[in-house]
Amino acid sequence: MIRSVMVMNTQGKPRLAKFYDFQPVERQQELIRSVFGALSSRAENASNFIEADLIFGPGTRLVYKHYATLYFVLIFDSSENELAMLDLIQVFVETLDKCFKNVCELDIFYNYSKMHTILDEIIFGGQVLETSSTEVIKAVEEISKLETASNAITLVSKSVSSWRSR
Amino acid sequence: MGSQGGFGQSKEFLDLVKSIGEARSKAEEDRIVLNEIEALKRRISEPDVPKRKMKEFIIRLVYIEMLGHDASFGYIHAVKMTHDDNLVLKRTGYLAVTLFLNEDHDLIILIVNTIQKDLKSDNYLVVCAALNAVCKLINEETIPAVLPRVVELLGHSKEAVRKKAIMALHRFYQKSASSVQHLVSNFRKKLCDNDPGVMGATLCPLCDLITIDVNSYKDLVISFVSILKQVAEHRLPRSYDHHQMPAPFIQIRLLKILALLGSGDKQASENMYTVVGDIFRKCDSSSNIGNAVLYECICCVSSVYPNPKLLESAADVVARFLKSDSHNLKYMGIDALGRLIKTSPEIAEQHQLAVIDCLEDPDDTLKRKTFELLYKMTKSSNVEVIVDRMIDYMISINDNHYKTEIASRCVELAEQFAPSNHWFIQTMNKVFEHAGDLVNIKVAHNLMRLIAEGFGEDDDNADSHLRSSAVESYLWIIGEPKLPAVFLQVICWVLGEYGTEDGKFSASYITGKLCDVAEAYSNDETVKAYAITALMKIYAFEIAARRKVDMLPECQSLIEELLASHSTDLQQRAYELQAIIGLDAQAVEIIMPSDASCEDIEIDKNLSFLSGYVQQALEKGARPYIPEIEHSGMAAISNFRTQELQESSLQGLRFEAYELPKPTVSSRIPAVSPASSTELVPVPELSYPRNTQKVASLPSISRSDPSELRLQLDGVQRKWGRPSYSSSETSTSSSVPDKTVNGVTKLVDAAGAINTRTHYTSYDSRKGQVEISPEKQKLAASLFGGSSKTERQTSATGHKAGKVGSHVAEKPQVSKGVDRSATEKIVAQPQPDLLDLGEPTVSSGAPSYDPFKQLEGLLDSSQVTPSVNHNEAGSDKAPDILGLHSETAGSGSGSGADASLSSGLSNLTIKNAHEGTITSYSTQFSKGPNTKDALEKDALVRQMGVTPTHQNPNLFKDLLG
């Protein structure tokens, strides 16, 4: 099972953090900090795997990938395969790239809720749900279409109702 | 800006994000966020916030919380937002609550109803959003509220919904297996769903189920194999391809399941061979995900019933991984190798050079993985090289967690495969020196025991050689600054026990060293205690050998200092030392026989040596001993005190089960009771807590004190208990009853006893042949050579200078079959002070209940496990009021006497509670003296005829006429 997904920049600022087991806010910060501590001490050409026993408890492992100014981190237990998880990060990033056309750090924190929507289409309750970025994008677009539609409705109804109440 | 499609945020939010992004310091960031929180708090609670605005506020709250600030003031608004009919708002609400709340949060109850409604929605996106929330927010209690609907959704027309419903059900299963137990058959059914995605999703829960209970899923082997075959043959729609691999995540899951099902099952395994072989052949090894599938295949092959062809393919893949430049693949290769060597150990040999490369790689993850592999492949032929490597690495790292782990692995390997005693001691020295404070204290005990007993050979020569080499190495190391305490204890013990045995070193030299230790570590009482006991032993041996004892001046001053020590233990030891020095050789010989730490003590259970004394006392009119049964029968009726508990427990005389020197205490009874406690036993303890006890009971007070003190020392217990290996440390200066062997180590129980494993150190001389020979190959040869068939070059020089031990090469090809199990000894803990009491004459006129001795006895007895003797456990724990009930209940095994005992204890508890001493042990500790003071005061006041307490109303009457 996947325990957590984190996206943080190279200064250790979290850009997205999702924990599939509930963690209190302070603990979340602590985890983010210790993950960043582990990441920042890694050499450039080292492997993408870290044993995370100390951070997340025995048997947990961490896979990360470094893109430009961002670290993408997955933390998971022994039931997952490291290389597959590394690939999952790839899927996530590919999807973001397709969604935002050349994704960069700005896109990620300006589109905070969209990031969550995308992630929820890939990982569901700690299990891998979908690994095809085209499928993910299809689902996300469907949601946004509906949302814009309903948005428009509320906008109209709002203005109408406010106009009426006048 | 990339914000499209309804995910747009207002300028305000963007400004916030931007300013946080530009913050130069954490303080600046915090200031910005705190301002934001203030603003949000104000605005969010304004009436009639437009919904769109509210949605934005919620997103800002989520963002703030991600930065580590408390946003709980807005949770309720997020909850409200989930009730909204608008999909955007609802989704935002769900997103926020899943991030904010845990499943046990109070607000969840407000959401469950909405979730129920949304699960029934016509809009599948709403259903999906609700399912997402279900995974995170539903706990065991609320599962029944949504379960029926989730099960219905397994038949939903949209595959996305079916998939999520399965995963939600899986989540329920993880949270509370019992509440969905009746539904697990659904997972089997859904395996046949015509959407491959849904089928793939069911593999996760099935994998969990199979892990728990393999046998009930054996029938699915054929189905899983055929699914895997179809997937591998590209029969799934193109959309399931991922990097040209057909549904790799599904393949990985299936391989995991097959590994579980085929483990140790030849028949099931045979069904799998073809398909796994196909995947090996077809798999694209150029992509990441392809290698992930290959790795999973290796795991599967190593887990199922072995098949030579598949093992061969697996070995090929491992070779490819290890040769790759990618660290990731090397890591996977090392891991896979570790799995494969279980079934075919010879594979490791082919990859020796690659493994050594990984060992020297700067990447820490890879290095650790490699050490794990080496640990798995250690055998007696390569243990020296591997352990040396591990120790080098251990010294080089700072991470205490990993240091501890690697140290304990070194110890484990050394104990298991040590080729020689000498090497073992050297290795342990290194481990202790560099990670002494991190290793388990048991390791130190084992080492001491090993030195005392030898490796179990009957060859005394070898044993004494072992000891003298240990002594020599310790004398050499002892000068190093800042040795870990545990190591110092071992050193002190060994020097005390064997320092002068072989005559190489003079007593004054060793004692000088010991004094240095005591001085250099003067704030560590345990080390000091070990040192002073070692001194005592050395002097005792000197006296026994009828040599003149010249005490060094620094030793003299150390003793003087300790005589006035705050620690009663140190004081006691110092007094004992002083007393021993004053005795003549014969007495000392009996008290402290040399090298007797492994002797058995025979305990005279009937205490026949006391019968004369008892007889005498009875003749003088003492009350006879009351057997336990009658006694505790009485005790159950009266409210009785700690002290009485102790008495009654002592009367049990359960010697056999004691690991530790409790017998000491019990033997005391006959000595004590005739003298002072004739009327003590039945009732007076009752009044003790109220300070109205007669002075006659004072001795008993001092006796109960130590037991209370003991609790304070909880953290120290182990240290105190350590004398299990060398009770000589606690030996006292008094005389010896029957067959006392003072200063004798007894192995109390077989369980605690030394490693009973059989130990074959066979030196396989056949070592790997070396052809390309840099240093590395020598290392490789020593690491892997054991398994190779060719004769190994036995040049001792080839090994890495000094580091990589050349022992292997130098070793004659002896095969030393060391069977340690033969040496297992059954030991009883000798309690020296127990024995003291046998002959009260020698104890220099001190009352037979010397509080110090009793203290010591009690402390030692604390190691007795509660389960061994519940009575005792009860009395030991009596002051521990909070833990009392449960513990006595746990350890009591149902005899009537026990039951009454614990009821007595609970009474005691209540009483103590009345006195307000529940929590502070120190209060209890000081109670003894206080009682005494109070009694004296009371007596004085009475004499004067004025006692202003309501306990004595009659006095007032007298006064007032």
CSV table of C-alpha atoms in Angstrom, one decimal, chain B residues 363-621:
chain,number,residue,atom,x,y,z
B,363,ASP,CA,25.2,5.2,-2.6
B,364,ASP,CA,24.2,4.4,1.0
B,365,THR,CA,21.0,2.6,0.0
B,366,LEU,CA,22.8,0.3,-2.2
B,367,LYS,CA,25.5,-0.3,0.3
B,368,ARG,CA,23.0,-1.2,3.0
B,369,LYS,CA,21.2,-3.5,0.7
B,370,THR,CA,24.5,-5.2,-0.1
B,371,PHE,CA,25.3,-5.7,3.6
B,372,GLU,CA,21.9,-7.3,4.0
B,373,LEU,CA,22.9,-9.7,1.2
B,374,LEU,CA,26.2,-10.4,2.8
B,375,TYR,CA,24.5,-11.0,6.1
B,376,LYS,CA,22.3,-13.6,4.4
B,377,MET,CA,25.1,-15.4,2.8
B,378,THR,CA,27.5,-15.5,5.7
B,379,LYS,CA,28.9,-18.9,6.6
B,380,SER,CA,31.8,-20.0,8.7
B,381,SER,CA,34.2,-19.7,5.8
B,382,ASN,CA,33.6,-16.0,5.1
B,383,VAL,CA,32.4,-14.7,8.4
B,384,GLU,CA,35.6,-13.0,9.2
B,385,VAL,CA,35.7,-11.0,6.1
B,386,ILE,CA,32.1,-10.0,6.2
B,387,VAL,CA,32.1,-9.1,9.9
B,388,ASP,CA,35.2,-7.1,9.4
B,389,ARG,CA,33.6,-5.2,6.6
B,390,MET,CA,30.5,-4.6,8.6
B,391,ILE,CA,32.4,-3.3,11.5
B,392,ASP,CA,34.4,-0.9,9.3
B,393,TYR,CA,31.1,0.4,7.9
B,394,MET,CA,29.6,0.6,11.3
B,395,ILE,CA,32.4,2.8,12.5
B,396,SER,CA,32.0,5.0,9.5
B,397,ILE,CA,28.4,5.9,9.9
B,398,ASN,CA,26.7,8.2,12.3
B,399,ASP,CA,23.1,7.0,12.1
B,400,ASN,CA,22.5,5.4,15.4
B,401,HIS,CA,19.6,3.4,14.3
B,402,TYR,CA,21.5,1.7,11.6
B,403,LYS,CA,24.6,1.4,13.7
B,404,THR,CA,22.6,-0.5,16.3
B,405,GLU,CA,21.2,-2.8,13.7
B,406,ILE,CA,24.5,-3.6,12.1
B,407,ALA,CA,26.2,-4.0,15.5
B,408,SER,CA,23.6,-6.6,16.5
B,409,ARG,CA,24.1,-8.3,13.2
B,410,CYS,CA,27.8,-8.5,13.7
B,411,VAL,CA,27.3,-10.0,17.1
B,412,GLU,CA,24.8,-12.5,15.8
B,413,LEU,CA,27.1,-13.6,13.0
B,414,ALA,CA,30.1,-13.7,15.3
B,415,GLU,CA,28.3,-15.8,17.8
B,416,GLN,CA,27.0,-18.1,15.2
B,417,PHE,CA,30.0,-18.6,13.0
B,418,ALA,CA,33.1,-17.6,15.0
B,419,PRO,CA,36.0,-19.7,13.8
B,420,SER,CA,38.0,-19.2,17.0
B,421,ASN,CA,37.6,-17.8,20.4
B,422,HIS,CA,40.3,-15.3,19.9
B,423,TRP,CA,38.7,-13.9,16.8
B,424,PHE,CA,35.4,-13.8,18.6
B,425,ILE,CA,36.8,-11.8,21.5
B,426,GLN,CA,38.6,-9.4,19.2
B,427,THR,CA,35.4,-8.9,17.2
B,428,MET,CA,33.3,-8.3,20.3
B,429,ASN,CA,35.9,-5.8,21.5
B,430,LYS,CA,35.6,-3.8,18.3
B,431,VAL,CA,31.8,-3.9,18.4
B,432,PHE,CA,31.7,-2.8,22.0
B,433,GLU,CA,34.3,-0.2,21.5
B,434,HIS,CA,32.4,1.5,18.7
B,435,ALA,CA,28.8,0.8,19.4
B,436,GLY,CA,28.9,-0.3,23.0
B,437,ASP,CA,26.1,1.9,24.2
B,438,LEU,CA,23.9,0.7,21.4
B,439,VAL,CA,24.1,-3.0,21.8
B,440,ASN,CA,21.8,-5.0,23.9
B,441,ILE,CA,23.1,-5.6,27.4
B,442,LYS,CA,22.6,-9.3,26.9
B,443,VAL,CA,25.4,-9.4,24.4
B,444,ALA,CA,27.7,-8.3,27.2
B,445,HIS,CA,26.4,-11.0,29.5
B,446,ASN,CA,26.9,-13.6,26.8
B,447,LEU,CA,30.4,-12.5,26.3
B,448,MET,CA,31.2,-12.7,30.0
B,449,ARG,CA,29.6,-16.1,30.1
B,450,LEU,CA,31.5,-17.3,27.1
B,451,ILE,CA,34.8,-16.2,28.7
B,452,ALA,CA,33.8,-18.0,31.9
B,453,GLU,CA,32.8,-21.2,30.3
B,454,GLY,CA,34.9,-21.3,27.2
B,455,PHE,CA,33.5,-22.4,24.0
B,456,GLY,CA,32.3,-25.6,25.5
B,457,GLU,CA,35.2,-27.8,24.6
B,458,ASP,CA,36.5,-29.9,27.4
B,459,ASP,CA,39.9,-28.6,26.8
B,460,ASP,CA,40.8,-26.5,29.8
B,461,ASN,CA,43.9,-25.3,28.1
B,462,ALA,CA,42.0,-23.7,25.3
B,463,ASP,CA,39.7,-22.0,27.9
B,464,SER,CA,42.5,-20.6,29.9
B,465,HIS,CA,44.2,-19.4,26.7
B,466,LEU,CA,41.0,-17.7,25.7
B,467,ARG,CA,40.9,-16.0,29.1
B,468,SER,CA,44.4,-14.8,29.1
B,469,SER,CA,44.0,-13.5,25.6
B,470,ALA,CA,40.9,-11.7,26.7
B,471,VAL,CA,42.7,-10.3,29.7
B,472,GLU,CA,45.6,-9.2,27.6
B,473,SER,CA,43.4,-7.4,25.1
B,474,TYR,CA,41.4,-5.7,27.8
B,475,LEU,CA,44.4,-4.5,29.6
B,476,TRP,CA,45.5,-3.0,26.3
B,477,ILE,CA,42.1,-1.4,25.5
B,478,ILE,CA,41.4,-0.2,29.0
B,479,GLY,CA,43.6,2.9,28.5
B,480,GLU,CA,41.5,4.2,25.7
B,481,PRO,CA,39.4,7.2,26.6
B,482,LYS,CA,35.7,7.1,26.7
B,483,LEU,CA,34.8,3.5,26.5
B,484,PRO,CA,31.2,2.6,26.6
B,485,ALA,CA,29.9,1.6,30.0
B,486,VAL,CA,28.8,-1.8,29.0
B,487,PHE,CA,32.2,-2.6,27.7
B,488,LEU,CA,33.9,-1.4,30.8
B,489,GLN,CA,31.7,-3.7,32.9
B,490,VAL,CA,32.8,-6.6,30.8
B,491,ILE,CA,36.4,-5.6,31.2
B,492,CYS,CA,36.1,-5.2,34.9
B,493,TRP,CA,34.4,-8.5,35.4
B,494,VAL,CA,37.0,-10.4,33.3
B,495,LEU,CA,39.9,-8.7,34.9
B,496,GLY,CA,38.6,-9.4,38.3
B,497,GLU,CA,37.8,-13.0,37.6
B,498,TYR,CA,40.8,-13.9,35.5
B,499,GLY,CA,43.2,-11.0,35.6
B,500,THR,CA,45.8,-12.7,37.8
B,501,GLU,CA,44.9,-16.3,36.9
B,502,ASP,CA,47.7,-17.0,34.5
B,503,GLY,CA,50.2,-15.2,36.5
B,504,LYS,CA,51.3,-13.0,33.7
B,505,PHE,CA,50.2,-9.8,35.3
B,506,SER,CA,50.7,-8.9,38.9
B,507,ALA,CA,47.8,-8.1,41.2
B,508,SER,CA,49.0,-4.7,41.8
B,509,TYR,CA,49.2,-4.0,38.0
B,510,ILE,CA,45.6,-5.1,37.5
B,511,THR,CA,44.3,-3.4,40.6
B,512,GLY,CA,46.0,-0.2,39.5
B,513,LYS,CA,44.2,-0.4,36.2
B,514,LEU,CA,40.9,-1.1,37.9
B,515,CYS,CA,41.3,1.9,40.2
B,516,ASP,CA,42.0,4.0,37.1
B,517,VAL,CA,38.8,2.9,35.6
B,518,ALA,CA,36.8,3.6,38.8
B,519,GLU,CA,38.3,7.0,38.9
B,520,ALA,CA,38.0,7.9,35.2
B,521,TYR,CA,34.3,6.9,35.2
B,522,SER,CA,33.5,8.2,38.6
B,523,ASN,CA,30.0,9.2,37.7
B,524,ASP,CA,29.0,5.8,36.5
B,525,GLU,CA,28.0,3.9,39.6
B,526,THR,CA,27.6,0.6,37.8
B,527,VAL,CA,31.0,0.7,36.4
B,528,LYS,CA,32.4,1.6,39.7
B,529,ALA,CA,30.5,-1.3,41.3
B,530,TYR,CA,32.0,-3.7,38.8
B,531,ALA,CA,35.4,-2.3,39.4
B,532,ILE,CA,35.3,-2.5,43.2
B,533,THR,CA,34.0,-6.1,43.0
B,534,ALA,CA,36.8,-6.9,40.6
B,535,LEU,CA,39.2,-5.5,43.1
B,536,MET,CA,37.7,-7.6,45.8
B,537,LYS,CA,38.1,-10.7,43.8
B,538,ILE,CA,41.7,-10.0,43.0
B,539,TYR,CA,42.5,-9.4,46.6
B,540,ALA,CA,40.6,-12.5,47.7
B,541,PHE,CA,42.5,-14.6,45.2
B,542,GLU,CA,45.8,-13.1,46.4
B,543,ILE,CA,44.9,-13.9,50.0
B,544,ALA,CA,43.7,-17.3,49.1
B,545,ALA,CA,47.0,-17.9,47.3
B,546,ARG,CA,48.7,-16.9,50.6
B,547,ARG,CA,50.5,-14.0,49.0
B,548,LYS,CA,51.0,-10.8,50.8
B,549,VAL,CA,48.5,-8.2,49.9
B,550,ASP,CA,49.9,-4.7,49.4
B,551,MET,CA,47.0,-2.4,48.7
B,552,LEU,CA,47.9,0.4,46.4
B,553,PRO,CA,47.4,3.8,47.9
B,554,GLU,CA,44.9,4.8,45.2
B,555,CYS,CA,43.0,1.7,45.9
B,556,GLN,CA,42.9,2.5,49.5
B,557,SER,CA,41.6,6.0,48.8
B,558,LEU,CA,39.0,4.6,46.4
B,559,ILE,CA,37.7,2.3,49.1
B,560,GLU,CA,37.6,5.1,51.6
B,561,GLU,CA,35.7,7.2,49.2
B,562,LEU,CA,33.2,4.5,48.5
B,563,LEU,CA,32.7,3.7,52.1
B,564,ALA,CA,31.1,7.1,52.3
B,565,SER,CA,29.4,6.8,49.0
B,566,HIS,CA,25.8,7.9,48.6
B,567,SER,CA,25.1,4.7,46.8
B,568,THR,CA,24.3,2.0,49.3
B,569,ASP,CA,25.4,-0.5,46.8
B,570,LEU,CA,28.8,0.9,46.4
B,571,GLN,CA,29.1,1.3,50.1
B,572,GLN,CA,28.1,-2.3,50.7
B,573,ARG,CA,30.7,-3.5,48.2
B,574,ALA,CA,33.4,-1.4,49.8
B,575,TYR,CA,32.6,-2.7,53.2
B,576,GLU,CA,32.6,-6.2,51.9
B,577,LEU,CA,36.0,-5.6,50.4
B,578,GLN,CA,37.3,-4.3,53.6
B,579,ALA,CA,36.0,-7.2,55.5
B,580,ILE,CA,37.4,-9.8,53.1
B,581,ILE,CA,40.9,-8.3,53.3
B,582,GLY,CA,40.8,-8.7,57.1
B,583,LEU,CA,40.0,-12.5,56.8
B,584,ASP,CA,42.5,-15.3,56.8
B,585,ALA,CA,43.3,-17.3,53.7
B,586,GLN,CA,41.2,-20.3,54.6
B,587,ALA,CA,38.0,-18.3,55.0
B,588,VAL,CA,38.6,-16.3,51.9
B,589,GLU,CA,39.2,-19.5,49.9
B,590,ILE,CA,35.8,-20.7,50.9
B,591,ILE,CA,34.0,-17.4,50.3
B,592,MET,CA,35.7,-16.7,47.0
B,593,PRO,CA,36.9,-19.8,45.3
B,594,SER,CA,38.9,-18.9,42.2
B,595,ASP,CA,37.3,-19.4,38.8
B,596,ALA,CA,34.1,-20.7,40.4
B,597,SER,CA,31.8,-18.5,38.4
B,598,CYS,CA,30.4,-21.5,36.6
B,599,GLU,CA,30.0,-23.8,39.6
B,600,ASP,CA,26.6,-25.0,40.6
B,601,ILE,CA,25.5,-24.1,44.0
B,602,GLU,CA,23.6,-26.9,45.7
B,603,ILE,CA,20.9,-25.5,47.8
B,604,ASP,CA,19.8,-27.2,50.9
B,605,LYS,CA,16.1,-26.7,50.4
B,606,ASN,CA,15.2,-28.0,53.8
B,607,LEU,CA,17.5,-25.5,55.4
B,608,SER,CA,18.6,-28.4,57.6
B,609,PHE,CA,21.6,-26.4,58.7
B,610,LEU,CA,19.3,-24.1,60.5
B,611,SER,CA,17.4,-26.8,62.4
B,612,GLY,CA,19.7,-26.6,65.4
B,613,TYR,CA,19.1,-22.9,65.6
B,614,VAL,CA,15.4,-23.2,65.2
B,615,GLN,CA,15.3,-25.9,67.8
B,616,GLN,CA,17.1,-23.6,70.2
B,617,ALA,CA,14.8,-20.8,69.5
B,618,LEU,CA,11.8,-22.9,70.1
B,619,GLU,CA,13.1,-24.1,73.3
B,620,LYS,CA,13.4,-20.6,74.4
B,621,GLY,CA,9.8,-20.2,73.7
